[in-house]
Coordinates of C-alpha atoms in Angstrom, one line a residue:
M1 CA 0.0 0.0 0.0
R2 CA 1.8 3.3 -1.0
I3 CA 0.2 6.6 0.0
E4 CA 0.8 9.3 -2.2
R5 CA 0.3 13.2 -1.7
I6 CA -0.5 15.5 -4.0
G7 CA -0.2 18.7 -3.7
R8 CA 2.1 21.8 -2.2
E9 CA 5.2 20.9 -0.5
P10 CA 5.9 24.0 1.7
D11 CA 9.4 24.2 3.6
Y12 CA 9.0 23.0 7.0
S13 CA 12.3 23.8 8.0
R14 CA 11.2 27.6 8.3
Y15 CA 8.9 26.4 11.0
M16 CA 11.7 25.5 13.6
D17 CA 15.7 26.1 14.2
L18 CA 16.1 23.0 16.6
K19 CA 19.8 24.4 17.0
E20 CA 19.0 27.8 17.9
G21 CA 15.9 26.0 19.9
W22 CA 12.9 27.7 18.8
L23 CA 9.7 26.7 16.9
D24 CA 6.9 28.3 14.6
R25 CA 3.7 28.3 16.4
R26 CA 2.1 27.9 13.7
I27 CA 2.7 23.8 13.8
F28 CA 0.1 23.9 16.8
S29 CA -3.1 25.2 14.8
D30 CA -2.1 25.4 11.0
A31 CA -4.8 23.1 8.6
D32 CA -2.9 22.9 6.3
I33 CA -0.1 21.5 8.0
Y34 CA -2.0 19.1 10.6
E35 CA -3.6 17.7 6.9
E36 CA 0.2 17.1 5.4
E37 CA 0.4 14.9 8.6
L38 CA -1.7 12.9 8.5
Y39 CA -0.5 11.9 4.6
R40 CA 2.9 12.2 5.8
I41 CA 3.5 11.2 9.5
F42 CA 0.5 9.2 10.5
A43 CA 0.3 7.3 6.7
R44 CA 3.9 6.0 7.0
S45 CA 4.7 6.0 10.8
W46 CA 4.3 2.2 12.5
L47 CA 1.6 3.3 15.2
F48 CA 0.1 1.5 18.4
V49 CA -2.9 -0.1 18.1
A50 CA -3.7 -2.4 20.9
H51 CA -2.0 -4.7 23.3
E52 CA -2.2 -8.6 22.9
S53 CA -4.2 -8.8 25.9
Q54 CA -6.6 -6.6 24.8
I55 CA -7.6 -9.3 21.8
P56 CA -6.1 -13.0 23.4
S57 CA -8.8 -15.3 21.6
S58 CA -9.7 -16.1 17.9
G59 CA -13.0 -13.6 16.7
D60 CA -11.7 -11.1 19.7
F61 CA -11.4 -7.8 17.8
L62 CA -11.1 -4.0 19.2
T63 CA -11.8 -0.8 17.0
T64 CA -9.2 2.2 17.0
H65 CA -8.0 4.7 14.9
M66 CA -4.8 5.0 12.4
G67 CA -4.8 9.2 12.2
E68 CA -8.1 9.6 11.6
D69 CA -8.2 6.7 9.1
A70 CA -10.8 4.2 11.5
V71 CA -9.3 0.6 11.5
I72 CA -10.5 -2.8 13.1
V73 CA -7.7 -5.1 15.1
A74 CA -9.1 -8.9 14.8
R75 CA -7.3 -11.8 15.9
Q76 CA -7.2 -14.7 13.9
P77 CA -8.4 -18.3 14.1
D78 CA -4.4 -19.1 13.8
G79 CA -3.2 -16.5 16.2
S80 CA -2.5 -13.7 14.0
I81 CA -4.0 -9.8 14.3
R82 CA -5.1 -8.6 10.9
V83 CA -5.9 -4.8 11.1
M84 CA -8.4 -3.6 8.4
L85 CA -10.1 -0.2 7.4
N86 CA -13.6 0.3 9.4
S87 CA -15.4 1.3 6.0
C88 CA -17.1 -1.0 3.7
P89 CA -16.1 -0.9 0.0
H90 CA -19.7 -0.4 -1.5
R91 CA -20.4 3.8 0.0
G92 CA -17.5 3.8 2.7
N93 CA -19.9 3.2 6.2
K94 CA -18.4 2.6 8.6
V95 CA -18.8 -1.5 9.3
C96 CA -18.2 -2.1 13.0
F97 CA -19.8 0.5 15.6
A98 CA -18.6 -1.3 19.0
D99 CA -15.3 -0.4 20.7
A100 CA -14.2 -4.5 21.3
G101 CA -16.5 -8.0 21.5
N102 CA -15.6 -11.0 19.8
T103 CA -17.2 -12.3 16.5
R104 CA -17.4 -14.2 13.5
R105 CA -18.5 -11.9 10.8
F106 CA -18.5 -7.8 10.8
V107 CA -21.7 -6.8 8.7
C108 CA -22.4 -3.6 7.2
N109 CA -26.1 -2.0 8.4
Y110 CA -26.4 0.1 5.5
H111 CA -26.5 -3.1 2.5
G112 CA -25.8 -6.1 4.8
W113 CA -22.6 -6.7 3.1
A114 CA -20.8 -9.2 5.1
F115 CA -16.8 -9.6 6.2
D116 CA -15.2 -12.1 7.9
T117 CA -12.4 -11.7 10.9
A118 CA -9.5 -11.4 8.1
G119 CA -12.0 -8.9 6.1
D120 CA -12.5 -11.1 3.3
L121 CA -15.9 -10.4 1.4
K122 CA -18.7 -13.4 2.4
G123 CA -21.8 -12.2 1.1
M124 CA -24.5 -9.2 1.1
H125 CA -28.1 -8.7 1.6
E126 CA -30.2 -9.8 -2.1
E127 CA -26.8 -10.9 -3.7
Y128 CA -28.7 -12.1 -6.6
C129 CA -29.4 -8.6 -7.8
Y130 CA -25.2 -8.5 -8.3
D131 CA -24.9 -10.8 -11.6
A132 CA -22.1 -12.4 -12.6
G133 CA -19.1 -10.3 -13.5
D134 CA -20.7 -7.2 -11.5
I135 CA -18.3 -7.4 -8.2
D136 CA -14.8 -9.7 -7.5
F137 CA -15.1 -11.0 -4.0
K138 CA -11.7 -11.0 -3.8
N139 CA -10.9 -7.4 -4.6
H140 CA -13.9 -6.2 -2.5
G141 CA -13.0 -7.0 1.1
L142 CA -11.9 -4.6 4.2
K143 CA -8.5 -3.0 2.7
N144 CA -5.7 -4.2 5.1
V145 CA -2.7 -2.4 6.4
A146 CA 0.5 -2.2 4.7
K147 CA 2.2 -4.4 8.0
V148 CA 1.6 -5.6 11.4
G149 CA 4.0 -6.1 14.4
N150 CA 4.3 -6.5 18.0
Y151 CA 6.9 -5.5 20.6
K152 CA 6.6 -7.9 23.7
G153 CA 2.7 -7.5 23.6
L154 CA 2.5 -3.9 22.1
V155 CA 1.0 -4.8 18.4
F156 CA 1.8 -1.6 16.2
A157 CA 0.5 -1.1 12.2
T158 CA 1.6 0.6 8.8
F159 CA 0.0 1.6 6.1
N160 CA 3.2 2.0 4.6
S161 CA 4.8 -1.0 2.6
D162 CA 7.8 0.5 2.2
A163 CA 8.1 1.4 6.2
P164 CA 11.3 -0.3 7.9
S165 CA 10.7 -3.1 10.5
L166 CA 8.6 -2.5 13.6
E167 CA 12.2 -3.8 15.6
A168 CA 14.6 -0.9 13.5
W169 CA 11.2 1.4 13.6
L170 CA 11.8 1.6 17.5
G171 CA 15.8 0.9 17.1
D172 CA 17.5 1.4 21.0
F173 CA 14.8 2.7 22.6
R174 CA 13.7 -0.8 22.9
W175 CA 16.6 -0.5 25.7
Y176 CA 14.2 1.8 27.3
L177 CA 11.2 0.0 26.8
D178 CA 12.4 -2.9 28.2
M179 CA 12.0 -1.5 31.5
I180 CA 7.8 -1.3 31.2
L181 CA 7.7 -3.9 29.0
D182 CA 9.7 -6.9 30.4
N183 CA 11.4 -6.1 34.2
E184 CA 9.4 -9.2 35.4
E185 CA 9.1 -12.6 33.8
G186 CA 5.8 -12.8 31.4
G187 CA 5.3 -9.7 30.2
T188 CA 2.5 -7.1 31.1
E189 CA -1.6 -6.9 30.4
F190 CA -3.7 -4.0 29.8
I191 CA -6.4 -4.4 32.8
G192 CA -9.7 -2.6 32.8
G193 CA -11.1 -1.2 30.3
C194 CA -10.1 2.4 27.9
I195 CA -11.0 5.2 29.1
K196 CA -11.5 8.2 26.5
S197 CA -11.1 12.1 26.6
V198 CA -11.7 14.6 24.6
I199 CA -9.5 17.6 24.5
S200 CA -9.3 20.8 22.9
A201 CA -6.2 21.4 21.9
N202 CA -3.0 19.8 19.5
W203 CA -2.1 16.2 19.5
K204 CA 1.6 17.5 19.8
F205 CA 1.2 19.4 23.5
G206 CA 0.6 16.5 24.8
V207 CA 3.2 14.3 23.1
E208 CA 6.3 16.5 24.2
N209 CA 5.1 17.0 27.6
F210 CA 5.5 13.7 27.9
I211 CA 8.6 12.9 26.0
G212 CA 10.7 15.2 28.1
D213 CA 8.7 18.3 30.0
A214 CA 9.9 17.0 33.6
Y215 CA 10.1 20.8 34.3
H216 CA 6.6 21.9 34.3
A217 CA 5.6 19.2 37.2
G218 CA 6.6 21.0 40.5
W219 CA 4.7 23.9 39.3
T220 CA 1.7 22.4 37.1
H221 CA 1.7 19.6 39.9
D222 CA 2.6 20.9 42.7
S223 CA -1.4 20.5 44.7
G224 CA -1.6 17.8 43.2
A225 CA 1.6 16.4 44.6
R226 CA 1.6 17.4 48.1
S227 CA -2.4 15.6 48.0
M228 CA -0.5 12.4 46.8
N229 CA 1.7 12.7 49.6
N230 CA 1.0 14.1 52.8
G231 CA 1.2 17.1 51.9
Q232 CA 5.1 17.5 50.9
P233 CA 6.6 18.7 47.5
F234 CA 6.7 17.2 44.3
P235 CA 10.2 14.9 44.7
P236 CA 13.4 17.1 44.1
I237 CA 15.6 16.5 41.2
D238 CA 19.0 15.3 41.2
M239 CA 20.3 17.4 38.1
Q240 CA 23.6 15.3 37.7
N241 CA 22.1 12.1 38.1
S242 CA 19.2 12.2 35.8
Y243 CA 19.0 12.3 31.9
H244 CA 17.1 13.3 28.3
A245 CA 17.8 10.3 26.1
S246 CA 16.1 10.2 22.5
M247 CA 16.1 7.7 19.5
N248 CA 14.4 9.2 16.3
G249 CA 11.6 10.9 18.0
H250 CA 11.5 8.4 20.4
G251 CA 12.1 9.9 24.4
W252 CA 12.8 8.6 27.8
E253 CA 13.2 11.6 30.5
F254 CA 14.0 9.9 33.8
G255 CA 16.1 9.9 37.2
T256 CA 17.9 7.2 38.8
E257 CA 17.0 7.1 42.3
G258 CA 14.1 4.1 41.4
V259 CA 11.2 5.5 43.8
G260 CA 9.6 9.4 42.6
D261 CA 7.2 7.9 40.4
L262 CA 6.0 4.8 43.0
V263 CA 5.3 7.9 45.7
L264 CA 3.3 10.1 43.7
L265 CA 1.2 7.2 42.8
G266 CA 0.5 7.4 46.3
R267 CA 0.4 3.8 47.2
P268 CA 2.8 1.6 49.6
K269 CA 1.4 -1.8 48.1
V270 CA 2.8 -1.1 45.2
M271 CA 6.0 0.5 46.2
D272 CA 7.1 -2.9 48.4
Y273 CA 6.0 -5.0 45.5
Y274 CA 8.4 -3.2 43.1
N275 CA 10.9 -3.3 46.1
K276 CA 10.5 -6.7 46.4
I277 CA 11.1 -8.0 42.9
R278 CA 14.0 -5.3 41.5
P279 CA 16.8 -6.9 42.4
K280 CA 15.3 -9.5 39.9
M281 CA 15.0 -7.0 37.9
A282 CA 18.9 -5.9 38.1
E283 CA 19.6 -9.3 37.7
R284 CA 17.5 -9.3 34.3
L285 CA 18.0 -6.1 33.0
G286 CA 21.0 -4.9 34.3
E287 CA 21.8 -2.4 37.7
M288 CA 21.0 0.7 35.3
R289 CA 17.8 0.2 34.5
S290 CA 16.5 -1.4 37.6
K291 CA 17.7 2.4 39.2
I292 CA 15.4 4.3 36.5
F293 CA 12.5 2.3 37.1
G294 CA 10.1 3.6 39.3
S295 CA 12.0 7.2 39.2
V296 CA 10.6 10.3 37.8
A297 CA 9.7 9.6 34.6
S298 CA 7.8 10.0 31.3
A299 CA 8.2 8.6 27.7
S300 CA 6.7 8.8 24.1
I301 CA 7.1 6.4 21.3
F302 CA 6.9 8.8 18.0
P303 CA 4.4 9.9 16.7
N304 CA 1.4 9.9 19.2
V305 CA 1.8 7.0 22.4
S306 CA 3.2 7.9 26.0
F307 CA 3.7 6.5 28.8
L308 CA 5.1 6.8 32.7
P309 CA 6.6 3.9 33.4
G310 CA 6.5 3.9 37.7
I311 CA 2.5 5.3 37.3
S312 CA 1.6 2.7 34.6
T313 CA -0.9 5.2 33.2
F314 CA -0.4 4.2 28.7
R315 CA -2.0 6.7 27.2
Q316 CA -2.6 7.3 23.0
W317 CA -3.3 10.8 21.3
Q318 CA -5.5 10.1 18.7
P319 CA -5.7 13.7 16.6
K320 CA -9.1 15.5 15.2
G321 CA -8.2 18.2 13.8
P322 CA -6.0 20.7 14.2
M323 CA -6.9 22.0 17.2
Q324 CA -8.5 19.0 18.8
F325 CA -7.1 15.0 20.1
E326 CA -8.8 12.4 21.6
L327 CA -6.7 11.0 24.6
K328 CA -7.3 7.2 25.1
T329 CA -5.9 6.2 28.3
W330 CA -5.1 2.4 29.5
V331 CA -3.4 0.6 32.7
I332 CA -0.4 -1.2 32.1
V333 CA 0.8 -4.4 34.6
N334 CA 3.4 -7.1 34.7
K335 CA 1.2 -10.4 34.4
A336 CA 3.0 -11.8 37.1
M337 CA 1.6 -9.1 39.5
P338 CA -0.7 -10.5 41.9
D339 CA -4.4 -9.6 41.7
D340 CA -4.3 -7.5 44.9
I341 CA -1.5 -5.2 43.9
K342 CA -3.7 -4.8 40.5
E343 CA -5.8 -3.4 42.0
E344 CA -3.9 -0.8 44.0
V345 CA -2.5 0.2 40.4
T346 CA -5.1 1.1 39.2
K347 CA -6.7 3.2 41.6
G348 CA -3.7 4.6 41.8
V349 CA -3.9 5.6 38.4
M350 CA -7.7 6.8 38.5
Q351 CA -6.3 8.9 41.1
T352 CA -3.6 10.4 39.5
F353 CA -3.6 10.0 36.0
G354 CA -7.4 9.3 34.8
P355 CA -10.2 12.0 33.4
G356 CA -10.6 13.4 37.7
G357 CA -7.1 12.6 38.4
T358 CA -5.3 15.1 40.6
F359 CA -2.4 15.8 38.0
E360 CA -4.5 15.2 34.3
M361 CA -7.1 17.6 34.9
D362 CA -4.2 20.5 35.1
D363 CA -2.4 19.3 32.1
G364 CA -5.0 19.2 29.7
E365 CA -6.0 22.6 30.4
N366 CA -2.5 24.0 30.2
W367 CA -2.8 22.7 27.0
E368 CA -6.1 24.3 25.7
N369 CA -4.8 27.1 26.3
C370 CA -1.5 26.8 24.7
T371 CA -3.6 25.4 21.6
T372 CA -6.2 28.6 21.0
V373 CA -3.7 31.3 22.1
N374 CA -1.1 30.5 19.9
R375 CA -3.2 30.7 17.0
G376 CA -4.1 34.4 17.1
V377 CA -3.6 36.6 14.1
V378 CA -0.7 38.4 15.9
T379 CA 0.6 35.7 18.5
R380 CA 1.1 33.1 15.5
H381 CA 4.1 34.9 14.1
E382 CA 6.0 34.6 17.2
R383 CA 8.3 31.5 18.2
L384 CA 8.5 29.2 21.1
H385 CA 11.4 28.8 23.2
Y386 CA 12.7 25.2 23.4
R387 CA 16.6 26.1 24.4
C388 CA 16.8 24.4 27.9
G389 CA 20.0 22.2 28.4
I390 CA 20.5 22.8 24.7
G391 CA 24.4 22.8 25.6
R392 CA 24.1 19.5 28.2
E393 CA 25.0 16.8 25.3
I394 CA 26.9 14.7 27.1
E395 CA 28.2 10.4 25.8
H396 CA 27.2 8.2 28.2
D397 CA 28.5 4.6 28.8
T398 CA 25.8 2.8 29.1
L399 CA 22.3 4.6 27.9
P400 CA 21.9 4.3 24.4
G401 CA 20.2 7.5 22.2
I402 CA 21.2 10.8 22.3
V403 CA 21.5 11.7 26.0
Y404 CA 21.4 15.4 27.5
R405 CA 22.3 15.0 31.7
G406 CA 19.5 16.3 33.8
Q407 CA 16.0 16.1 33.9
Y408 CA 14.8 19.8 33.5
N409 CA 15.6 20.2 30.0
D410 CA 13.9 20.6 26.2
A411 CA 16.4 17.8 25.2
N412 CA 13.4 14.7 24.3
Q413 CA 11.2 17.9 23.0
R414 CA 13.9 18.5 20.2
G415 CA 14.3 15.7 19.2
F416 CA 10.8 14.8 18.9
Y417 CA 10.1 18.0 16.4
Q418 CA 13.7 17.0 14.3
R419 CA 11.6 13.2 13.6
W420 CA 9.0 15.5 12.9
L421 CA 10.7 17.5 10.8
D422 CA 12.4 14.8 9.1
M423 CA 8.9 13.1 8.4
M424 CA 7.4 16.1 6.9
T425 CA 10.6 16.7 4.6
H426 CA 11.3 13.5 3.1
D427 CA 9.5 11.3 0.8
E428 CA 11.5 8.2 1.5
F429 CA 13.1 6.1 4.8
G430 CA 15.9 5.3 3.4
K431 CA 17.1 9.3 3.2
M432 CA 16.2 10.4 6.7
P433 CA 19.2 10.1 9.1
A434 CA 19.4 7.8 11.7
R435 CA 19.1 9.8 15.0
P436 CA 21.2 9.0 16.4
E437 CA 23.4 5.7 14.6
P438 CA 21.8 3.3 16.7
R439 CA 24.2 1.2 19.2
L440 CA 22.6 -2.1 19.6
G441 CA 23.2 -3.2 16.1
N442 CA 21.2 -6.3 15.5
V443 CA 21.0 -7.5 19.2
A444 CA 17.3 -8.7 19.3
E445 CA 16.8 -9.3 23.0
T446 CA 17.9 -6.2 25.0
R447 CA 18.4 -8.7 28.0
D448 CA 21.1 -10.6 26.2
L449 CA 23.5 -7.4 25.2
P450 CA 26.9 -8.1 26.2
G451 CA 29.6 -5.3 27.2
L452 CA 28.6 -2.2 28.9
F453 CA 24.5 -2.9 28.3
A454 CA 24.6 -4.9 30.5
L455 CA 25.9 -2.9 33.6

């Protein structure tokens, strides 16, 4: 499947100078830029569509979006997963209106066209009205995406047949991802349902906040932190032993004290659980990663997935226009967790980053105001400042990626927008520079890394 865009191709580099540390505000509200994002970023990237635990059995399905394209994600009888457009090829009607379920057929409610869970057309209402040669069943099923991939339970899909492998797309970021996906034997699962909320803000504000903006937390979330921590303020940041790490637009900002986010979750039993498994985590992933996990941290996978590894909220920012997104939120836990600890995690997530959580409400208000104010006809021509920590890049013996010292930093945000610019500028993946060159090479499993990465 090749997605071709015919139209204007402006010079997107004029909207930012990341070496100098500034962005043009128009990228957050301009309708033409947003339309190009749908083609150049969402139609070409690997996008998260499900956790495999959501569709464990044959016939299980869920519906979601890839950019603004509605899709169905369905488990097949052979255990594989198919992702297909949720649009009937007859008149384009939405085929499946359910959020999730189990089925043998998807049937369009307009004219009764019926498709199996692989998307193949199997029949329709009053089929006799089609004469021989009127319709080729094989070519009128639900359009499948070009590729589907699974990284340790996270299912991704892409419309782009020329996209690199999912492993190559994630690259060295797998070293960090495994802290949340593989810190204990058995992997992870989503528990409970999906919470949806609509926020009148540009989707990039949510992603950039989670990819690197620890700076806002001590001010924006001060009252929330005090309410969750017996009146104590947000934990102080050790600027010498905290970092930003960015790889091709993916990013993780973090401390190394191992407890900050677990404290903010406000659930002592969860803290005890992770302290108990931490020695085994060190054996499994190495000492450095066992110290990072549980620290004040946040992360994003380019283009539109974010999570808080210590707090266990996992979320996706679904674009709904230049000035609105739908936020989908789940709770991610280790499968091996006792049920009572899973319940404690769920309660902690709802109290902090649920729709009525002590922290979530603060962020949504800020992002909405940033979006609406930035579109003023004079205001939109003023530059935004992204220079914090611009001179603190370091070489680190253990940490992969482009690494900056100090958690209060704009480094990962600059890395995210650099990949945004790469995607908006280059027509072919092969012409996009690696940022940085990968250090993990062809290593398939980060637990098996030799030498310095095993520290």
